[in-house]
Amino acid sequence: MAIQWFPGHMNKAKKELQERLGGIDVVIEMLDARLPASSANPMIAQIAKRKTSIKVLNKQDLADPAVTAIWLNWYRSHPGTSAIALDASEKSPSQRLIEACLDAAPNRGSVDKPLRVVICGIPNVGKSTLINSISGRRIAKTGNEPGITKGQQRIMLTDEIELFDTPGMLWPKIMVPQGGYNLAASGAVGRNAMDEEEVALELLAYLIRYYARELDARYNIGDIAGMQDWQVLEQIGRKRGGMLPGGRVNIQKASEIVLADFRSGAMGRLSLERPDEWKAWEKAAKEAAVIRLAEKEAARLEREARVAKAAKRR
Ligand code: G4P
């Protein structure tokens, strides 16, 4: 069972974003550096197609630096797109953003006509943390200005760069099953929408493949090569999660430990997806959707044929 999560009103958010982007020159999309593609909201890319875009791979302190470098290069290879990696320990995040904005839109922005930048991202990527750290006393409420919602928060990054927050919530749209699991592992999916054991097993399957050393260092599992995800989860349960009466492993507790350790970075700096992998997952998800549609259509035709046959018999 993949993660099914549709918590928000996408159409409302879409309309708000469309309105918001009217007077905007640059769109900053914040992503989780451990799962940049899964934490992207495809609606943003769709609506902001013609805008200059900056991808901020946030929480880089938790992500595998080598994989983050691959993602940065990948984003930068797209026209009109630049990318930076950031985390909450950054001493001058506004400086990094200013540089990124000036690089992305050189020759734009003056005191008379400042560069207008909007920052968006799904919940939990660290948008509030970043905005709080850069805002200080530079927050101003907007007045009557074309394309800008009255009363909205505006942060003056410099005299020439205005940064706006997006109104409303931009929830993730889960189109790729692995993306759902990665979002759930990162903590971006409501707890009641996921089965922790299932998410922990998916996470472990990925970590066994790429980060066996880190897993062993954290849980002292020994020779992980050849072990299945559920075997590793049982080992972790035996070592850390406590046992249930009757000598059974407390799998729920073990799953919670694995997820908490991943989220806090206790296993080290780990990333859950690479660009090529994401492309393959996306392709498989599209093919599965086409097959599902074909099966649905075949079932509908069969139903119609049965009804027609029954009518003929009468
Ligand atoms: P949001 O507005 O996008 O929803 O995200 P928010 O800033 O609320 O951040 C979500 C969680 O991520 C917070 O943790 C926050 O501290 C953490 N976070 C934000 N930026 C970074 C970062 O660069 N690195 C790391 N490691 N963590 C980051 P929390 O546990 O939900 O809250 P709290 O414990 O900070 O109160």
mmCIF file of C-alpha atoms and ligand atoms in Angstrom:
data_model
loop_
_atom_site.group_PDB
_atom_site.id
_atom_site.type_symbol
_atom_site.label_atom_id
_atom_site.label_comp_id
_atom_site.label_asym_id
_atom_site.label_seq_id
_atom_site.Cartn_x
_atom_site.Cartn_y
_atom_site.Cartn_z
ATOM 1 C CA MET A 1 0.000 0.000 0.000
ATOM 2 C CA ALA A 2 1.646 3.227 -1.130
ATOM 3 C CA ILE A 3 1.191 6.490 0.766
ATOM 4 C CA GLN A 4 -2.128 8.159 -0.064
ATOM 5 C CA TRP A 5 -2.260 11.688 1.223
ATOM 6 C CA PHE A 6 -4.437 14.502 -0.050
ATOM 7 C CA PRO A 7 -4.703 16.863 2.877
ATOM 8 C CA GLY A 8 -5.219 20.190 1.177
ATOM 9 C CA HIS A 9 -7.319 22.005 -1.340
ATOM 10 C CA MET A 10 -4.956 21.988 -4.281
ATOM 11 C CA ASN A 11 -7.198 24.125 -6.470
ATOM 12 C CA LYS A 12 -7.366 26.925 -3.919
ATOM 13 C CA ALA A 13 -3.587 26.852 -3.459
ATOM 14 C CA LYS A 14 -3.132 26.803 -7.237
ATOM 15 C CA LYS A 15 -5.315 29.864 -7.703
ATOM 16 C CA GLU A 16 -3.524 31.734 -4.925
ATOM 17 C CA LEU A 17 -0.144 30.862 -6.364
ATOM 18 C CA GLN A 18 -1.193 31.938 -9.843
ATOM 19 C CA GLU A 19 -2.364 35.296 -8.493
ATOM 20 C CA ARG A 20 0.760 35.655 -6.404
ATOM 21 C CA LEU A 21 3.096 35.038 -9.337
ATOM 22 C CA GLY A 22 1.639 37.907 -11.379
ATOM 23 C CA GLY A 23 4.154 40.550 -10.340
ATOM 24 C CA ILE A 24 7.001 38.198 -9.501
ATOM 25 C CA ASP A 25 10.393 37.997 -11.248
ATOM 26 C CA VAL A 26 11.990 35.036 -9.470
ATOM 27 C CA VAL A 27 10.471 31.953 -7.805
ATOM 28 C CA ILE A 28 12.436 30.324 -5.001
ATOM 29 C CA GLU A 29 11.294 26.772 -4.332
ATOM 30 C CA MET A 30 12.513 25.253 -1.096
ATOM 31 C CA LEU A 31 13.144 21.518 -1.240
ATOM 32 C CA ASP A 32 14.346 18.935 1.230
ATOM 33 C CA ALA A 33 17.940 18.192 0.179
ATOM 34 C CA ARG A 34 17.497 14.515 1.141
ATOM 35 C CA LEU A 35 14.565 14.119 -1.255
ATOM 36 C CA PRO A 36 14.528 17.091 -3.637
ATOM 37 C CA ALA A 37 12.239 15.582 -6.274
ATOM 38 C CA SER A 38 9.774 14.034 -3.826
ATOM 39 C CA SER A 39 9.515 17.284 -1.868
ATOM 40 C CA ALA A 40 8.860 19.388 -4.972
ATOM 41 C CA ASN A 41 5.325 20.448 -5.710
ATOM 42 C CA PRO A 42 4.872 19.834 -9.454
ATOM 43 C CA MET A 43 2.242 22.566 -9.529
ATOM 44 C CA ILE A 44 4.917 25.182 -8.778
ATOM 45 C CA ALA A 45 7.001 24.103 -11.772
ATOM 46 C CA GLN A 46 3.883 24.058 -13.930
ATOM 47 C CA ILE A 47 2.645 27.526 -12.959
ATOM 48 C CA ALA A 48 6.075 29.131 -12.786
ATOM 49 C CA LYS A 49 7.281 27.657 -16.093
ATOM 50 C CA ARG A 50 8.267 30.996 -17.565
ATOM 51 C CA LYS A 51 9.769 32.462 -14.394
ATOM 52 C CA THR A 52 13.391 32.397 -13.383
ATOM 53 C CA SER A 53 13.662 29.792 -10.681
ATOM 54 C CA ILE A 54 15.984 29.118 -7.764
ATOM 55 C CA LYS A 55 15.903 25.735 -6.054
ATOM 56 C CA VAL A 56 17.000 25.874 -2.420
ATOM 57 C CA LEU A 57 18.039 22.416 -1.251
ATOM 58 C CA ASN A 58 17.448 22.968 2.440
ATOM 59 C CA LYS A 59 18.473 20.758 5.386
ATOM 60 C CA GLN A 60 21.710 20.000 3.565
ATOM 61 C CA ASP A 61 23.190 19.207 6.996
ATOM 62 C CA LEU A 62 21.101 15.999 6.913
ATOM 63 C CA ALA A 63 21.748 15.035 3.281
ATOM 64 C CA ASP A 64 24.617 13.132 1.664
ATOM 65 C CA PRO A 65 26.885 15.945 0.369
ATOM 66 C CA ALA A 66 27.941 13.974 -2.727
ATOM 67 C CA VAL A 67 24.307 13.400 -3.718
ATOM 68 C CA THR A 68 23.401 17.034 -3.009
ATOM 69 C CA ALA A 69 26.181 18.068 -5.414
ATOM 70 C CA ILE A 70 24.655 15.815 -8.098
ATOM 71 C CA TRP A 71 21.238 17.389 -7.584
ATOM 72 C CA LEU A 72 22.650 20.944 -7.690
ATOM 73 C CA ASN A 73 24.330 20.225 -11.025
ATOM 74 C CA TRP A 74 21.185 18.599 -12.312
ATOM 75 C CA TYR A 75 18.998 21.605 -11.474
ATOM 76 C CA ARG A 76 21.571 24.036 -12.835
ATOM 77 C CA SER A 77 21.531 22.177 -16.157
ATOM 78 C CA HIS A 78 17.911 23.293 -16.664
ATOM 79 C CA PRO A 79 17.401 26.601 -18.470
ATOM 80 C CA GLY A 80 16.406 29.528 -16.243
ATOM 81 C CA THR A 81 17.143 27.537 -13.087
ATOM 82 C CA SER A 82 19.796 27.973 -10.452
ATOM 83 C CA ALA A 83 20.260 26.024 -7.237
ATOM 84 C CA ILE A 84 21.909 26.401 -3.855
ATOM 85 C CA ALA A 85 22.168 24.161 -0.800
ATOM 86 C CA LEU A 86 21.379 25.621 2.607
ATOM 87 C CA ASP A 87 20.692 24.669 6.197
ATOM 88 C CA ALA A 88 19.526 26.347 9.364
ATOM 89 C CA SER A 89 23.071 26.694 10.708
ATOM 90 C CA GLU A 90 23.983 29.029 7.830
ATOM 91 C CA LYS A 91 25.194 32.305 9.370
ATOM 92 C CA SER A 92 24.051 34.602 6.588
ATOM 93 C CA PRO A 93 21.287 32.901 4.635
ATOM 94 C CA SER A 94 20.031 36.226 3.325
ATOM 95 C CA GLN A 95 23.424 36.880 1.736
ATOM 96 C CA ARG A 96 23.294 33.481 0.021
ATOM 97 C CA LEU A 97 19.780 34.227 -1.235
ATOM 98 C CA ILE A 98 20.755 37.721 -2.405
ATOM 99 C CA GLU A 99 23.683 36.274 -4.368
ATOM 100 C CA ALA A 100 21.454 33.583 -5.867
ATOM 101 C CA CYS A 101 18.829 36.179 -6.878
ATOM 102 C CA LEU A 102 21.417 38.472 -8.442
ATOM 103 C CA ASP A 103 22.969 35.517 -10.303
ATOM 104 C CA ALA A 104 19.588 34.286 -11.461
ATOM 105 C CA ALA A 105 18.353 37.669 -12.622
ATOM 106 C CA PRO A 106 21.352 39.878 -13.371
ATOM 107 C CA ASN A 107 20.668 43.443 -14.517
ATOM 108 C CA ARG A 108 17.295 43.384 -12.849
ATOM 109 C CA GLY A 109 16.160 45.192 -9.730
ATOM 110 C CA SER A 110 16.638 48.815 -8.813
ATOM 111 C CA VAL A 111 15.480 51.013 -5.952
ATOM 112 C CA ASP A 112 12.658 52.279 -8.203
ATOM 113 C CA LYS A 113 11.650 48.861 -9.421
ATOM 114 C CA PRO A 114 12.900 46.210 -7.012
ATOM 115 C CA LEU A 115 13.331 42.597 -7.999
ATOM 116 C CA ARG A 116 10.309 40.699 -6.704
ATOM 117 C CA VAL A 117 10.976 37.238 -5.414
ATOM 118 C CA VAL A 118 8.535 34.715 -3.970
ATOM 119 C CA ILE A 119 9.491 31.816 -1.731
ATOM 120 C CA CYS A 120 7.424 28.633 -1.718
ATOM 121 C CA GLY A 121 7.663 25.030 -0.651
ATOM 122 C CA ILE A 122 5.682 22.177 0.855
ATOM 123 C CA PRO A 123 5.298 22.104 4.668
ATOM 124 C CA ASN A 124 8.249 20.856 6.719
ATOM 125 C CA VAL A 125 11.023 21.825 4.272
ATOM 126 C CA GLY A 126 12.095 24.589 6.671
ATOM 127 C CA LYS A 127 10.485 27.653 5.094
ATOM 128 C CA SER A 128 9.430 29.290 8.394
ATOM 129 C CA THR A 129 12.842 28.654 9.936
ATOM 130 C CA LEU A 130 14.552 30.331 6.997
ATOM 131 C CA ILE A 131 12.121 33.250 6.820
ATOM 132 C CA ASN A 132 12.428 33.844 10.565
ATOM 133 C CA SER A 133 16.182 33.836 10.381
ATOM 134 C CA ILE A 134 16.373 36.276 7.461
ATOM 135 C CA SER A 135 13.522 38.567 8.363
ATOM 136 C CA GLY A 136 14.695 40.251 11.578
ATOM 137 C CA ARG A 137 13.252 43.732 11.480
ATOM 138 C CA ARG A 138 13.163 43.888 7.724
ATOM 139 C CA ILE A 139 9.547 42.743 7.485
ATOM 140 C CA ALA A 140 7.138 45.204 5.922
ATOM 141 C CA LYS A 141 3.431 44.860 5.212
ATOM 142 C CA THR A 142 2.476 45.433 1.611
ATOM 143 C CA GLY A 143 0.058 48.154 0.577
ATOM 144 C CA ASN A 144 -1.887 48.660 -2.620
ATOM 145 C CA GLU A 145 0.432 47.451 -5.310
ATOM 146 C CA PRO A 146 -0.363 45.738 -8.576
ATOM 147 C CA GLY A 147 -0.012 41.978 -8.434
ATOM 148 C CA ILE A 148 0.723 41.990 -4.704
ATOM 149 C CA THR A 149 -1.820 40.981 -2.090
ATOM 150 C CA LYS A 150 -2.496 43.770 0.382
ATOM 151 C CA GLY A 151 -1.188 43.104 3.885
ATOM 152 C CA GLN A 152 1.121 40.332 2.785
ATOM 153 C CA GLN A 153 4.496 39.877 4.417
ATOM 154 C CA ARG A 154 7.387 41.381 2.518
ATOM 155 C CA ILE A 155 11.004 41.086 3.510
ATOM 156 C CA MET A 156 13.471 43.562 2.059
ATOM 157 C CA LEU A 157 16.495 41.394 1.300
ATOM 158 C CA THR A 158 18.217 44.547 0.042
ATOM 159 C CA ASP A 159 16.837 47.887 -1.152
ATOM 160 C CA GLU A 160 16.547 46.279 -4.589
ATOM 161 C CA ILE A 161 15.192 42.831 -3.695
ATOM 162 C CA GLU A 162 11.779 42.186 -2.130
ATOM 163 C CA LEU A 163 11.003 38.702 -0.879
ATOM 164 C CA PHE A 164 7.384 37.552 -0.488
ATOM 165 C CA ASP A 165 6.075 34.511 1.300
ATOM 166 C CA THR A 166 3.440 32.359 -0.431
ATOM 167 C CA PRO A 167 -0.029 32.504 1.030
ATOM 168 C CA GLY A 168 -1.699 29.268 2.061
ATOM 169 C CA MET A 169 -0.345 25.752 2.086
ATOM 170 C CA LEU A 170 1.279 24.022 -0.832
ATOM 171 C CA TRP A 171 0.904 20.347 -0.056
ATOM 172 C CA PRO A 172 2.998 17.763 -1.860
ATOM 173 C CA LYS A 173 1.371 15.836 -4.665
ATOM 174 C CA ILE A 174 2.324 12.197 -4.459
ATOM 175 C CA MET A 175 2.532 10.789 -7.972
ATOM 176 C CA VAL A 176 5.409 8.371 -7.526
ATOM 177 C CA PRO A 177 5.066 5.690 -4.804
ATOM 178 C CA GLN A 178 8.724 6.015 -3.750
ATOM 179 C CA GLY A 179 8.171 9.761 -3.443
ATOM 180 C CA GLY A 180 5.361 9.098 -0.953
ATOM 181 C CA TYR A 181 7.583 6.834 1.123
ATOM 182 C CA ASN A 182 10.416 9.361 1.067
ATOM 183 C CA LEU A 183 8.115 12.182 2.158
ATOM 184 C CA ALA A 184 6.769 9.961 4.923
ATOM 185 C CA ALA A 185 10.283 9.021 6.057
ATOM 186 C CA SER A 186 11.241 12.712 6.195
ATOM 187 C CA GLY A 187 8.269 13.519 8.425
ATOM 188 C CA ALA A 188 6.360 15.561 5.821
ATOM 189 C CA VAL A 189 3.309 13.265 5.826
ATOM 190 C CA GLY A 190 0.715 13.219 8.590
ATOM 191 C CA ARG A 191 1.211 10.302 10.972
ATOM 192 C CA ASN A 192 -2.310 8.978 10.474
ATOM 193 C CA ALA A 193 -1.744 8.701 6.708
ATOM 194 C CA MET A 194 1.129 6.252 6.978
ATOM 195 C CA ASP A 195 2.012 2.858 8.299
ATOM 196 C CA GLU A 196 5.283 3.371 10.154
ATOM 197 C CA GLU A 197 6.437 -0.214 9.670
ATOM 198 C CA GLU A 198 5.917 -0.026 5.920
ATOM 199 C CA VAL A 199 7.718 3.326 5.669
ATOM 200 C CA ALA A 200 10.597 2.071 7.846
ATOM 201 C CA LEU A 201 10.956 -1.049 5.666
ATOM 202 C CA GLU A 202 11.081 1.009 2.456
ATOM 203 C CA LEU A 203 13.614 3.317 4.067
ATOM 204 C CA LEU A 204 15.754 0.404 5.224
ATOM 205 C CA ALA A 205 15.652 -1.241 1.787
ATOM 206 C CA TYR A 206 17.153 1.941 0.336
ATOM 207 C CA LEU A 207 19.671 2.400 3.130
ATOM 208 C CA ILE A 208 20.848 -1.235 2.872
ATOM 209 C CA ARG A 209 21.644 -0.543 -0.770
ATOM 210 C CA TYR A 210 23.471 2.763 -0.346
ATOM 211 C CA TYR A 211 24.341 3.250 3.310
ATOM 212 C CA ALA A 212 25.038 -0.191 4.829
ATOM 213 C CA ARG A 213 28.115 1.167 6.618
ATOM 214 C CA GLU A 214 26.113 3.931 8.309
ATOM 215 C CA LEU A 215 23.400 1.446 9.325
ATOM 216 C CA ASP A 216 25.962 -0.851 10.861
ATOM 217 C CA ALA A 217 27.699 2.030 12.657
ATOM 218 C CA ARG A 218 24.404 3.110 14.210
ATOM 219 C CA TYR A 219 22.917 -0.280 15.117
ATOM 220 C CA ASN A 220 25.887 -2.633 15.120
ATOM 221 C CA ILE A 221 24.198 -5.105 12.809
ATOM 222 C CA GLY A 222 27.275 -6.752 11.366
ATOM 223 C CA ASP A 223 27.226 -8.144 7.854
ATOM 224 C CA ILE A 224 24.274 -6.408 6.240
ATOM 225 C CA ALA A 225 25.084 -7.587 2.697
ATOM 226 C CA GLY A 226 22.427 -10.075 1.644
ATOM 227 C CA MET A 227 20.069 -9.166 4.484
ATOM 228 C CA GLN A 228 16.460 -8.230 3.753
ATOM 229 C CA ASP A 229 14.865 -5.019 5.025
ATOM 230 C CA TRP A 230 12.663 -6.921 7.514
ATOM 231 C CA GLN A 231 15.656 -8.833 8.876
ATOM 232 C CA VAL A 232 17.488 -5.568 9.525
ATOM 233 C CA LEU A 233 14.378 -4.105 11.175
ATOM 234 C CA GLU A 234 14.129 -7.166 13.435
ATOM 235 C CA GLN A 235 17.791 -6.844 14.391
ATOM 236 C CA ILE A 236 17.272 -3.186 15.261
ATOM 237 C CA GLY A 237 14.223 -4.162 17.305
ATOM 238 C CA ARG A 238 16.189 -6.823 19.137
ATOM 239 C CA LYS A 239 18.982 -4.425 19.948
ATOM 240 C CA ARG A 240 17.031 -1.247 20.604
ATOM 241 C CA GLY A 241 13.293 -1.581 20.561
ATOM 242 C CA GLY A 242 12.770 -3.979 23.414
ATOM 243 C CA MET A 243 10.933 -7.277 23.226
ATOM 244 C CA LEU A 244 7.265 -8.047 23.555
ATOM 245 C CA PRO A 245 5.949 -10.742 25.915
ATOM 246 C CA GLY A 246 6.565 -14.161 24.380
ATOM 247 C CA GLY A 247 9.941 -13.132 22.974
ATOM 248 C CA ARG A 248 8.589 -11.345 19.920
ATOM 249 C CA VAL A 249 10.337 -8.245 18.577
ATOM 250 C CA ASN A 250 8.483 -4.959 19.035
ATOM 251 C CA ILE A 251 8.399 -4.044 15.341
ATOM 252 C CA GLN A 252 6.348 -0.881 15.841
ATOM 253 C CA LYS A 253 8.899 0.465 18.308
ATOM 254 C CA ALA A 254 11.778 -0.527 16.004
ATOM 255 C CA SER A 255 10.094 1.276 13.090
ATOM 256 C CA GLU A 256 9.674 4.423 15.171
ATOM 257 C CA ILE A 257 13.354 4.321 16.159
ATOM 258 C CA VAL A 258 14.489 3.981 12.542
ATOM 259 C CA LEU A 259 12.306 6.896 11.409
ATOM 260 C CA ALA A 260 13.297 9.138 14.325
ATOM 261 C CA ASP A 261 17.000 8.387 13.744
ATOM 262 C CA PHE A 262 16.710 9.156 10.044
ATOM 263 C CA ARG A 263 14.858 12.432 10.662
ATOM 264 C CA SER A 264 17.323 13.677 13.251
ATOM 265 C CA GLY A 265 20.387 12.700 11.231
ATOM 266 C CA ALA A 266 21.491 10.201 13.894
ATOM 267 C CA MET A 267 22.470 7.690 11.179
ATOM 268 C CA GLY A 268 24.585 10.286 9.402
ATOM 269 C CA ARG A 269 24.001 12.364 6.290
ATOM 270 C CA LEU A 270 21.781 10.324 3.998
ATOM 271 C CA SER A 271 19.904 11.056 0.783
ATOM 272 C CA LEU A 272 16.953 9.035 -0.450
ATOM 273 C CA GLU A 273 16.997 9.707 -4.172
ATOM 274 C CA ARG A 274 19.222 10.550 -7.122
ATOM 275 C CA PRO A 275 18.122 12.267 -10.358
ATOM 276 C CA ASP A 276 18.445 9.147 -12.572
ATOM 277 C CA GLU A 277 16.599 7.054 -10.041
ATOM 278 C CA TRP A 278 13.822 9.610 -9.811
ATOM 279 C CA LYS A 279 13.420 9.600 -13.616
ATOM 280 C CA ALA A 280 13.104 5.791 -13.577
ATOM 281 C CA TRP A 281 10.540 5.879 -10.722
ATOM 282 C CA GLU A 282 8.557 8.524 -12.564
ATOM 283 C CA LYS A 283 8.583 6.482 -15.775
ATOM 284 C CA ALA A 284 7.441 3.343 -13.934
ATOM 285 C CA ALA A 285 4.669 5.304 -12.173
ATOM 286 C CA LYS A 286 3.428 6.690 -15.497
ATOM 287 C CA GLU A 287 3.468 3.211 -17.064
ATOM 288 C CA ALA A 288 1.589 1.787 -14.073
ATOM 289 C CA ALA A 289 -0.996 4.567 -14.420
ATOM 290 C CA VAL A 290 -1.469 3.732 -18.112
ATOM 291 C CA ILE A 291 -1.899 0.027 -17.262
ATOM 292 C CA ARG A 292 -4.420 0.888 -14.523
ATOM 293 C CA LEU A 293 -6.399 2.988 -16.994
ATOM 294 C CA ALA A 294 -6.339 0.195 -19.596
ATOM 295 C CA GLU A 295 -7.516 -2.342 -16.987
ATOM 296 C CA LYS A 296 -10.312 -0.018 -15.937
ATOM 297 C CA GLU A 297 -11.379 0.450 -19.536
ATOM 298 C CA ALA A 298 -11.265 -3.333 -20.179
ATOM 299 C CA ALA A 299 -13.432 -3.926 -17.086
ATOM 300 C CA ARG A 300 -15.912 -1.291 -18.275
ATOM 301 C CA LEU A 301 -16.167 -2.897 -21.744
ATOM 302 C CA GLU A 302 -16.655 -6.343 -20.189
ATOM 303 C CA ARG A 303 -19.416 -4.977 -17.950
ATOM 304 C CA GLU A 304 -21.152 -3.380 -20.921
ATOM 305 C CA ALA A 305 -20.904 -6.602 -22.936
ATOM 306 C CA ARG A 306 -22.451 -8.572 -20.025
ATOM 307 C CA VAL A 307 -25.343 -6.114 -19.745
ATOM 308 C CA ALA A 308 -25.937 -6.248 -23.526
ATOM 309 C CA LYS A 309 -25.883 -10.085 -23.481
ATOM 310 C CA ALA A 310 -28.356 -10.206 -20.598
ATOM 311 C CA ALA A 311 -30.659 -7.741 -22.397
ATOM 312 C CA LYS A 312 -30.542 -9.912 -25.552
ATOM 313 C CA ARG A 313 -31.523 -13.019 -23.567
ATOM 314 C CA ARG A 314 -34.609 -11.283 -22.150
HETATM 315 P P1 G4P B 1 8.002 24.754 7.240
HETATM 316 O O1 G4P B 1 7.824 26.183 7.610
HETATM 317 O O2 G4P B 1 8.530 24.592 5.851
HETATM 318 O O3 G4P B 1 6.811 23.905 7.504
HETATM 319 O O4 G4P B 1 9.165 24.137 8.138
HETATM 320 P P2 G4P B 1 9.784 24.611 9.524
HETATM 321 O O5 G4P B 1 10.593 25.849 9.330
HETATM 322 O O6 G4P B 1 8.688 24.657 10.543
HETATM 323 O O7 G4P B 1 10.781 23.411 9.806
HETATM 324 C C1 G4P B 1 10.334 22.076 9.965
HETATM 325 C C2 G4P B 1 11.314 21.321 10.846
HETATM 326 O O8 G4P B 1 12.589 21.258 10.185
HETATM 327 C C3 G4P B 1 11.593 22.006 12.184
HETATM 328 O O9 G4P B 1 11.868 20.986 13.124
HETATM 329 C C4 G4P B 1 12.875 22.768 11.923
HETATM 330 O O10 G4P B 1 13.611 23.012 13.092
HETATM 331 C C5 G4P B 1 13.616 21.801 11.016
HETATM 332 N N1 G4P B 1 14.584 22.467 10.131
HETATM 333 C C6 G4P B 1 14.391 23.579 9.398
HETATM 334 N N2 G4P B 1 15.476 23.874 8.682
HETATM 335 C C7 G4P B 1 16.397 22.914 8.970
HETATM 336 C C8 G4P B 1 17.731 22.656 8.528
HETATM 337 O O11 G4P B 1 18.307 23.332 7.679
HETATM 338 N N3 G4P B 1 18.327 21.542 9.056
HETATM 339 C C9 G4P B 1 17.718 20.736 9.956
HETATM 340 N N4 G4P B 1 18.393 19.681 10.410
HETATM 341 N N5 G4P B 1 16.467 20.949 10.386
HETATM 342 C C10 G4P B 1 15.818 22.023 9.891
HETATM 343 P P3 G4P B 1 10.790 20.483 14.162
HETATM 344 O O12 G4P B 1 11.373 19.321 14.857
HETATM 345 O O13 G4P B 1 9.491 20.294 13.446
HETATM 346 O O14 G4P B 1 10.600 21.686 15.095
HETATM 347 P P4 G4P B 1 11.640 22.259 16.171
HETATM 348 O O15 G4P B 1 12.173 21.094 16.898
HETATM 349 O O16 G4P B 1 12.703 23.020 15.448
HETATM 350 O O17 G4P B 1 10.752 23.138 16.995
#
